[in-house]
Amino acid sequence: VHADVLFKTFPHKEHLVQTQLEQFTLGRYTLRVVSDGAVPWGELQSALDRQLRKMIAPDIELTVEPCDYLVAGSPGKIKACISHLS
């Protein structure tokens, strides 16, 4: 699933500065979020949790973590999605 698709209809999309979705197994994900701070974190976290469960699956194991920044990879780019599936 591409990040643009996940957040296309997200009501607080304009407050997401950067996101990174990491998939560890078929049912375990971590979403890292850099927000502009305009929406209280608890509200944004709950809305992101609902959005991803709606788009991926309701029973996934999901961690939504706030970040001040996302770490760029070797070519200096930030990966929007990282998968550890082979």
PDB file of N, CA and C in Angstrom:
ATOM      1  N   VAL A   1       0.856  -1.179   0.000  1.00  0.00           N
ATOM      2  CA  VAL A   1       0.000   0.000   0.000  1.00  0.00           C
ATOM      3  C   VAL A   1       0.896   1.234   0.000  1.00  0.00           C
ATOM      4  N   HIS A   2       0.649   2.140  -0.884  1.00  0.00           N
ATOM      5  CA  HIS A   2       1.436   3.358  -0.965  1.00  0.00           C
ATOM      6  C   HIS A   2       0.886   4.395   0.009  1.00  0.00           C
ATOM      7  N   ALA A   3       1.760   5.184   0.612  1.00  0.00           N
ATOM      8  CA  ALA A   3       1.368   6.172   1.618  1.00  0.00           C
ATOM      9  C   ALA A   3       0.361   7.183   1.072  1.00  0.00           C
ATOM     10  N   ASP A   4       0.499   7.587  -0.184  1.00  0.00           N
ATOM     11  CA  ASP A   4      -0.448   8.551  -0.767  1.00  0.00           C
ATOM     12  C   ASP A   4      -1.875   8.012  -0.742  1.00  0.00           C
ATOM     13  N   VAL A   5      -2.022   6.725  -0.984  1.00  0.00           N
ATOM     14  CA  VAL A   5      -3.344   6.098  -0.968  1.00  0.00           C
ATOM     15  C   VAL A   5      -3.902   6.063   0.455  1.00  0.00           C
ATOM     16  N   LEU A   6      -3.041   5.749   1.416  1.00  0.00           N
ATOM     17  CA  LEU A   6      -3.491   5.651   2.811  1.00  0.00           C
ATOM     18  C   LEU A   6      -4.048   6.962   3.339  1.00  0.00           C
ATOM     19  N   PHE A   7      -3.472   8.070   2.929  1.00  0.00           N
ATOM     20  CA  PHE A   7      -3.850   9.361   3.505  1.00  0.00           C
ATOM     21  C   PHE A   7      -4.642  10.259   2.565  1.00  0.00           C
ATOM     22  N   LYS A   8      -5.014   9.758   1.405  1.00  0.00           N
ATOM     23  CA  LYS A   8      -5.738  10.579   0.426  1.00  0.00           C
ATOM     24  C   LYS A   8      -7.011  11.181   1.015  1.00  0.00           C
ATOM     25  N   THR A   9      -7.747  10.415   1.791  1.00  0.00           N
ATOM     26  CA  THR A   9      -9.014  10.898   2.355  1.00  0.00           C
ATOM     27  C   THR A   9      -8.891  11.209   3.850  1.00  0.00           C
ATOM     28  N   PHE A  10      -7.681  11.272   4.374  1.00  0.00           N
ATOM     29  CA  PHE A  10      -7.473  11.525   5.800  1.00  0.00           C
ATOM     30  C   PHE A  10      -7.854  12.969   6.127  1.00  0.00           C
ATOM     31  N   PRO A  11      -8.714  13.176   7.131  1.00  0.00           N
ATOM     32  CA  PRO A  11      -9.222  14.523   7.414  1.00  0.00           C
ATOM     33  C   PRO A  11      -8.155  15.525   7.875  1.00  0.00           C
ATOM     34  N   HIS A  12      -7.050  15.065   8.431  1.00  0.00           N
ATOM     35  CA  HIS A  12      -5.995  15.975   8.904  1.00  0.00           C
ATOM     36  C   HIS A  12      -4.757  15.914   8.019  1.00  0.00           C
ATOM     37  N   LYS A  13      -4.944  15.535   6.772  1.00  0.00           N
ATOM     38  CA  LYS A  13      -3.814  15.332   5.854  1.00  0.00           C
ATOM     39  C   LYS A  13      -2.887  16.547   5.785  1.00  0.00           C
ATOM     40  N   GLU A  14      -3.449  17.733   5.812  1.00  0.00           N
ATOM     41  CA  GLU A  14      -2.644  18.946   5.680  1.00  0.00           C
ATOM     42  C   GLU A  14      -1.722  19.179   6.884  1.00  0.00           C
ATOM     43  N   HIS A  15      -1.957  18.454   7.971  1.00  0.00           N
ATOM     44  CA  HIS A  15      -1.131  18.608   9.175  1.00  0.00           C
ATOM     45  C   HIS A  15      -0.029  17.552   9.267  1.00  0.00           C
ATOM     46  N   LEU A  16       0.037  16.668   8.277  1.00  0.00           N
ATOM     47  CA  LEU A  16       1.084  15.651   8.225  1.00  0.00           C
ATOM     48  C   LEU A  16       2.257  16.200   7.421  1.00  0.00           C
ATOM     49  N   VAL A  17       3.344  16.518   8.093  1.00  0.00           N
ATOM     50  CA  VAL A  17       4.526  17.040   7.422  1.00  0.00           C
ATOM     51  C   VAL A  17       5.247  15.904   6.707  1.00  0.00           C
ATOM     52  N   GLN A  18       5.465  14.794   7.434  1.00  0.00           N
ATOM     53  CA  GLN A  18       6.092  13.600   6.865  1.00  0.00           C
ATOM     54  C   GLN A  18       5.518  12.379   7.565  1.00  0.00           C
ATOM     55  N   THR A  19       5.440  11.272   6.826  1.00  0.00           N
ATOM     56  CA  THR A  19       5.036   9.995   7.418  1.00  0.00           C
ATOM     57  C   THR A  19       5.929   8.896   6.862  1.00  0.00           C
ATOM     58  N   GLN A  20       6.044   7.850   7.651  1.00  0.00           N
ATOM     59  CA  GLN A  20       6.791   6.677   7.207  1.00  0.00           C
ATOM     60  C   GLN A  20       6.105   5.452   7.799  1.00  0.00           C
ATOM     61  N   LEU A  21       5.685   4.543   6.944  1.00  0.00           N
ATOM     62  CA  LEU A  21       5.024   3.320   7.368  1.00  0.00           C
ATOM     63  C   LEU A  21       6.008   2.162   7.211  1.00  0.00           C
ATOM     64  N   GLU A  22       6.262   1.473   8.315  1.00  0.00           N
ATOM     65  CA  GLU A  22       7.174   0.334   8.289  1.00  0.00           C
ATOM     66  C   GLU A  22       6.387  -0.935   8.577  1.00  0.00           C
ATOM     67  N   GLN A  23       6.533  -1.920   7.701  1.00  0.00           N
ATOM     68  CA  GLN A  23       5.831  -3.194   7.841  1.00  0.00           C
ATOM     69  C   GLN A  23       6.834  -4.266   8.231  1.00  0.00           C
ATOM     70  N   PHE A  24       6.577  -4.901   9.388  1.00  0.00           N
ATOM     71  CA  PHE A  24       7.473  -5.928   9.906  1.00  0.00           C
ATOM     72  C   PHE A  24       6.999  -7.333   9.537  1.00  0.00           C
ATOM     73  N   THR A  25       5.681  -7.553   9.596  1.00  0.00           N
ATOM     74  CA  THR A  25       5.061  -8.825   9.208  1.00  0.00           C
ATOM     75  C   THR A  25       3.774  -8.468   8.476  1.00  0.00           C
ATOM     76  N   LEU A  26       3.021  -9.488   8.051  1.00  0.00           N
ATOM     77  CA  LEU A  26       1.762  -9.208   7.360  1.00  0.00           C
ATOM     78  C   LEU A  26       0.790  -8.412   8.229  1.00  0.00           C
ATOM     79  N   GLY A  27       0.910  -8.526   9.532  1.00  0.00           N
ATOM     80  CA  GLY A  27      -0.038  -7.845  10.402  1.00  0.00           C
ATOM     81  C   GLY A  27       0.558  -6.907  11.422  1.00  0.00           C
ATOM     82  N   ARG A  28       1.846  -6.526  11.271  1.00  0.00           N
ATOM     83  CA  ARG A  28       2.470  -5.639  12.264  1.00  0.00           C
ATOM     84  C   ARG A  28       3.149  -4.464  11.574  1.00  0.00           C
ATOM     85  N   TYR A  29       2.733  -3.250  11.984  1.00  0.00           N
ATOM     86  CA  TYR A  29       3.188  -2.015  11.357  1.00  0.00           C
ATOM     87  C   TYR A  29       3.558  -0.968  12.407  1.00  0.00           C
ATOM     88  N   THR A  30       4.450  -0.071  12.008  1.00  0.00           N
ATOM     89  CA  THR A  30       4.729   1.138  12.777  1.00  0.00           C
ATOM     90  C   THR A  30       4.593   2.315  11.825  1.00  0.00           C
ATOM     91  N   LEU A  31       3.837   3.313  12.249  1.00  0.00           N
ATOM     92  CA  LEU A  31       3.704   4.547  11.484  1.00  0.00           C
ATOM     93  C   LEU A  31       4.416   5.646  12.254  1.00  0.00           C
ATOM     94  N   ARG A  32       5.398   6.252  11.628  1.00  0.00           N
ATOM     95  CA  ARG A  32       6.100   7.388  12.216  1.00  0.00           C
ATOM     96  C   ARG A  32       5.545   8.661  11.590  1.00  0.00           C
ATOM     97  N   VAL A  33       5.293   9.657  12.443  1.00  0.00           N
ATOM     98  CA  VAL A  33       4.599  10.857  11.974  1.00  0.00           C
ATOM     99  C   VAL A  33       5.311  12.120  12.459  1.00  0.00           C
ATOM    100  N   VAL A  34       5.591  13.004  11.514  1.00  0.00           N
ATOM    101  CA  VAL A  34       6.016  14.359  11.832  1.00  0.00           C
ATOM    102  C   VAL A  34       4.807  15.234  11.490  1.00  0.00           C
ATOM    103  N   SER A  35       4.256  15.895  12.499  1.00  0.00           N
ATOM    104  CA  SER A  35       3.084  16.743  12.251  1.00  0.00           C
ATOM    105  C   SER A  35       3.455  18.208  12.453  1.00  0.00           C
ATOM    106  N   ASP A  36       2.564  19.084  12.026  1.00  0.00           N
ATOM    107  CA  ASP A  36       2.818  20.519  12.203  1.00  0.00           C
ATOM    108  C   ASP A  36       2.391  21.010  13.589  1.00  0.00           C
ATOM    109  N   GLY A  37       1.824  20.118  14.410  1.00  0.00           N
ATOM    110  CA  GLY A  37       1.445  20.473  15.770  1.00  0.00           C
ATOM    111  C   GLY A  37       0.111  21.181  15.905  1.00  0.00           C
ATOM    112  N   ALA A  38      -0.584  21.413  14.802  1.00  0.00           N
ATOM    113  CA  ALA A  38      -1.854  22.136  14.854  1.00  0.00           C
ATOM    114  C   ALA A  38      -2.990  21.299  15.449  1.00  0.00           C
ATOM    115  N   VAL A  39      -2.867  19.976  15.371  1.00  0.00           N
ATOM    116  CA  VAL A  39      -3.873  19.067  15.923  1.00  0.00           C
ATOM    117  C   VAL A  39      -3.241  18.382  17.131  1.00  0.00           C
ATOM    118  N   PRO A  40      -3.933  18.348  18.280  1.00  0.00           N
ATOM    119  CA  PRO A  40      -3.369  17.678  19.448  1.00  0.00           C
ATOM    120  C   PRO A  40      -2.966  16.240  19.109  1.00  0.00           C
ATOM    121  N   TRP A  41      -1.801  15.799  19.647  1.00  0.00           N
ATOM    122  CA  TRP A  41      -1.267  14.497  19.271  1.00  0.00           C
ATOM    123  C   TRP A  41      -2.253  13.365  19.519  1.00  0.00           C
ATOM    124  N   GLY A  42      -2.931  13.331  20.639  1.00  0.00           N
ATOM    125  CA  GLY A  42      -3.874  12.252  20.929  1.00  0.00           C
ATOM    126  C   GLY A  42      -4.970  12.141  19.880  1.00  0.00           C
ATOM    127  N   GLU A  43      -5.474  13.278  19.454  1.00  0.00           N
ATOM    128  CA  GLU A  43      -6.516  13.301  18.414  1.00  0.00           C
ATOM    129  C   GLU A  43      -5.964  12.824  17.073  1.00  0.00           C
ATOM    130  N   LEU A  44      -4.770  13.301  16.725  1.00  0.00           N
ATOM    131  CA  LEU A  44      -4.155  12.906  15.457  1.00  0.00           C
ATOM    132  C   LEU A  44      -3.806  11.422  15.479  1.00  0.00           C
ATOM    133  N   GLN A  45      -3.252  10.945  16.578  1.00  0.00           N
ATOM    134  CA  GLN A  45      -2.884   9.534  16.711  1.00  0.00           C
ATOM    135  C   GLN A  45      -4.103   8.626  16.561  1.00  0.00           C
ATOM    136  N   SER A  46      -5.208   8.977  17.219  1.00  0.00           N
ATOM    137  CA  SER A  46      -6.429   8.172  17.118  1.00  0.00           C
ATOM    138  C   SER A  46      -6.973   8.161  15.699  1.00  0.00           C
ATOM    139  N   ALA A  47      -6.956   9.325  15.049  1.00  0.00           N
ATOM    140  CA  ALA A  47      -7.463   9.412  13.677  1.00  0.00           C
ATOM    141  C   ALA A  47      -6.584   8.604  12.719  1.00  0.00           C
ATOM    142  N   LEU A  48      -5.262   8.645  12.914  1.00  0.00           N
ATOM    143  CA  LEU A  48      -4.354   7.863  12.077  1.00  0.00           C
ATOM    144  C   LEU A  48      -4.558   6.370  12.301  1.00  0.00           C
ATOM    145  N   ASP A  49      -4.750   5.980  13.535  1.00  0.00           N
ATOM    146  CA  ASP A  49      -5.002   4.576  13.861  1.00  0.00           C
ATOM    147  C   ASP A  49      -6.264   4.092  13.148  1.00  0.00           C
ATOM    148  N   ARG A  50      -7.328   4.857  13.228  1.00  0.00           N
ATOM    149  CA  ARG A  50      -8.583   4.484  12.556  1.00  0.00           C
ATOM    150  C   ARG A  50      -8.395   4.401  11.040  1.00  0.00           C
ATOM    151  N   GLN A  51      -7.697   5.380  10.474  1.00  0.00           N
ATOM    152  CA  GLN A  51      -7.487   5.425   9.024  1.00  0.00           C
ATOM    153  C   GLN A  51      -6.728   4.197   8.531  1.00  0.00           C
ATOM    154  N   LEU A  52      -5.632   3.857   9.204  1.00  0.00           N
ATOM    155  CA  LEU A  52      -4.841   2.715   8.758  1.00  0.00           C
ATOM    156  C   LEU A  52      -5.575   1.401   8.945  1.00  0.00           C
ATOM    157  N   ARG A  53      -6.308   1.264  10.036  1.00  0.00           N
ATOM    158  CA  ARG A  53      -7.078   0.031  10.253  1.00  0.00           C
ATOM    159  C   ARG A  53      -8.176  -0.103   9.195  1.00  0.00           C
ATOM    160  N   LYS A  54      -8.730   1.024   8.768  1.00  0.00           N
ATOM    161  CA  LYS A  54      -9.756   1.008   7.722  1.00  0.00           C
ATOM    162  C   LYS A  54      -9.144   0.628   6.363  1.00  0.00           C
ATOM    163  N   MET A  55      -7.928   1.137   6.098  1.00  0.00           N
ATOM    164  CA  MET A  55      -7.313   0.923   4.791  1.00  0.00           C
ATOM    165  C   MET A  55      -6.558  -0.410   4.687  1.00  0.00           C
ATOM    166  N   ILE A  56      -5.986  -0.892   5.795  1.00  0.00           N
ATOM    167  CA  ILE A  56      -5.183  -2.116   5.749  1.00  0.00           C
ATOM    168  C   ILE A  56      -5.999  -3.304   6.258  1.00  0.00           C
ATOM    169  N   ALA A  57      -6.324  -3.302   7.541  1.00  0.00           N
ATOM    170  CA  ALA A  57      -7.136  -4.364   8.159  1.00  0.00           C
ATOM    171  C   ALA A  57      -7.429  -3.930   9.599  1.00  0.00           C
ATOM    172  N   PRO A  58      -8.626  -4.208  10.080  1.00  0.00           N
ATOM    173  CA  PRO A  58      -8.994  -3.747  11.422  1.00  0.00           C
ATOM    174  C   PRO A  58      -8.219  -4.415  12.550  1.00  0.00           C
ATOM    175  N   ASP A  59      -7.660  -5.589  12.307  1.00  0.00           N
ATOM    176  CA  ASP A  59      -7.020  -6.338  13.394  1.00  0.00           C
ATOM    177  C   ASP A  59      -5.486  -6.286  13.363  1.00  0.00           C
ATOM    178  N   ILE A  60      -4.900  -5.328  12.645  1.00  0.00           N
ATOM    179  CA  ILE A  60      -3.444  -5.237  12.595  1.00  0.00           C
ATOM    180  C   ILE A  60      -2.877  -4.785  13.944  1.00  0.00           C
ATOM    181  N   GLU A  61      -1.626  -5.133  14.180  1.00  0.00           N
ATOM    182  CA  GLU A  61      -0.886  -4.603  15.321  1.00  0.00           C
ATOM    183  C   GLU A  61      -0.223  -3.327  14.818  1.00  0.00           C
ATOM    184  N   LEU A  62      -0.608  -2.196  15.393  1.00  0.00           N
ATOM    185  CA  LEU A  62      -0.177  -0.905  14.858  1.00  0.00           C
ATOM    186  C   LEU A  62       0.342  -0.008  15.969  1.00  0.00           C
ATOM    187  N   THR A  63       1.519   0.551  15.732  1.00  0.00           N
ATOM    188  CA  THR A  63       2.084   1.559  16.617  1.00  0.00           C
ATOM    189  C   THR A  63       2.166   2.853  15.823  1.00  0.00           C
ATOM    190  N   VAL A  64       1.634   3.933  16.377  1.00  0.00           N
ATOM    191  CA  VAL A  64       1.714   5.247  15.741  1.00  0.00           C
ATOM    192  C   VAL A  64       2.581   6.108  16.647  1.00  0.00           C
ATOM    193  N   GLU A  65       3.752   6.507  16.144  1.00  0.00           N
ATOM    194  CA  GLU A  65       4.669   7.262  16.982  1.00  0.00           C
ATOM    195  C   GLU A  65       4.948   8.652  16.437  1.00  0.00           C
ATOM    196  N   PRO A  66       4.960   9.634  17.337  1.00  0.00           N
ATOM    197  CA  PRO A  66       5.318  10.996  16.927  1.00  0.00           C
ATOM    198  C   PRO A  66       6.833  11.107  16.764  1.00  0.00           C
ATOM    199  N   CYS A  67       7.258  11.888  15.798  1.00  0.00           N
ATOM    200  CA  CYS A  67       8.687  12.109  15.562  1.00  0.00           C
ATOM    201  C   CYS A  67       8.929  13.597  15.309  1.00  0.00           C
ATOM    202  N   ASP A  68      10.087  14.067  15.708  1.00  0.00           N
ATOM    203  CA  ASP A  68      10.478  15.434  15.379  1.00  0.00           C
ATOM    204  C   ASP A  68      10.952  15.515  13.933  1.00  0.00           C
ATOM    205  N   TYR A  69      11.531  14.417  13.447  1.00  0.00           N
ATOM    206  CA  TYR A  69      12.005  14.330  12.068  1.00  0.00           C
ATOM    207  C   TYR A  69      12.157  12.853  11.708  1.00  0.00           C
ATOM    208  N   LEU A  70      12.221  12.552  10.424  1.00  0.00           N
ATOM    209  CA  LEU A  70      12.467  11.197   9.940  1.00  0.00           C
ATOM    210  C   LEU A  70      13.888  11.132   9.401  1.00  0.00           C
ATOM    211  N   VAL A  71      14.543  10.016   9.629  1.00  0.00           N
ATOM    212  CA  VAL A  71      15.930   9.856   9.204  1.00  0.00           C
ATOM    213  C   VAL A  71      15.975   9.468   7.725  1.00  0.00           C
ATOM    214  N   ALA A  72      16.784  10.197   6.982  1.00  0.00           N
ATOM    215  CA  ALA A  72      16.946   9.909   5.550  1.00  0.00           C
ATOM    216  C   ALA A  72      17.863   8.710   5.366  1.00  0.00           C
ATOM    217  N   GLY A  73      17.621   7.973   4.283  1.00  0.00           N
ATOM    218  CA  GLY A  73      18.442   6.817   3.944  1.00  0.00           C
ATOM    219  C   GLY A  73      19.733   7.223   3.261  1.00  0.00           C
ATOM    220  N   SER A  74      20.424   6.248   2.706  1.00  0.00           N
ATOM    221  CA  SER A  74      21.747   6.486   2.111  1.00  0.00           C
ATOM    222  C   SER A  74      21.752   7.486   0.955  1.00  0.00           C
ATOM    223  N   PRO A  75      20.735   7.497   0.074  1.00  0.00           N
ATOM    224  CA  PRO A  75      20.804   8.524  -0.978  1.00  0.00           C
ATOM    225  C   PRO A  75      20.246   9.874  -0.529  1.00  0.00           C
ATOM    226  N   GLY A  76      19.988  10.031   0.782  1.00  0.00           N
ATOM    227  CA  GLY A  76      19.471  11.297   1.294  1.00  0.00           C
ATOM    228  C   GLY A  76      17.966  11.445   1.181  1.00  0.00           C
ATOM    229  N   LYS A  77      17.280  10.358   0.865  1.00  0.00           N
ATOM    230  CA  LYS A  77      15.822  10.405   0.727  1.00  0.00           C
ATOM    231  C   LYS A  77      15.165   9.656   1.876  1.00  0.00           C
ATOM    232  N   ILE A  78      13.959  10.086   2.198  1.00  0.00           N
ATOM    233  CA  ILE A  78      13.172   9.421   3.228  1.00  0.00           C
ATOM    234  C   ILE A  78      12.208   8.470   2.551  1.00  0.00           C
ATOM    235  N   LYS A  79      12.257   7.218   2.963  1.00  0.00           N
ATOM    236  CA  LYS A  79      11.338   6.228   2.396  1.00  0.00           C
ATOM    237  C   LYS A  79       9.978   6.372   3.064  1.00  0.00           C
ATOM    238  N   ALA A  80       8.937   6.514   2.275  1.00  0.00           N
ATOM    239  CA  ALA A  80       7.589   6.627   2.810  1.00  0.00           C
ATOM    240  C   ALA A  80       7.095   5.287   3.345  1.00  0.00           C
ATOM    241  N   CYS A  81       7.536   4.209   2.699  1.00  0.00           N
ATOM    242  CA  CYS A  81       7.137   2.859   3.122  1.00  0.00           C
ATOM    243  C   CYS A  81       8.376   1.966   3.155  1.00  0.00           C
ATOM    244  N   ILE A  82       8.490   1.207   4.245  1.00  0.00           N
ATOM    245  CA  ILE A  82       9.577   0.244   4.395  1.00  0.00           C
ATOM    246  C   ILE A  82       8.939  -1.109   4.695  1.00  0.00           C
ATOM    247  N   SER A  83       9.313  -2.109   3.945  1.00  0.00           N
ATOM    248  CA  SER A  83       8.785  -3.451   4.171  1.00  0.00           C
ATOM    249  C   SER A  83       9.920  -4.410   4.482  1.00  0.00           C
ATOM    250  N   HIS A  84       9.720  -5.216   5.499  1.00  0.00           N
ATOM    251  CA  HIS A  84      10.690  -6.246   5.865  1.00  0.00           C
ATOM    252  C   HIS A  84      10.225  -7.626   5.401  1.00  0.00           C
ATOM    253  N   LEU A  85       9.224  -7.653   4.527  1.00  0.00           N
ATOM    254  CA  LEU A  85       8.741  -8.906   3.976  1.00  0.00           C
ATOM    255  C   LEU A  85       9.618  -9.310   2.806  1.00  0.00           C
ATOM    256  N   SER A  86       9.814 -10.608   2.654  1.00  0.00           N
ATOM    257  CA  SER A  86      10.654 -11.046   1.525  1.00  0.00           C
ATOM    258  C   SER A  86       9.818 -11.714   0.462  1.00  0.00           C
TER     259      SER A  86
END
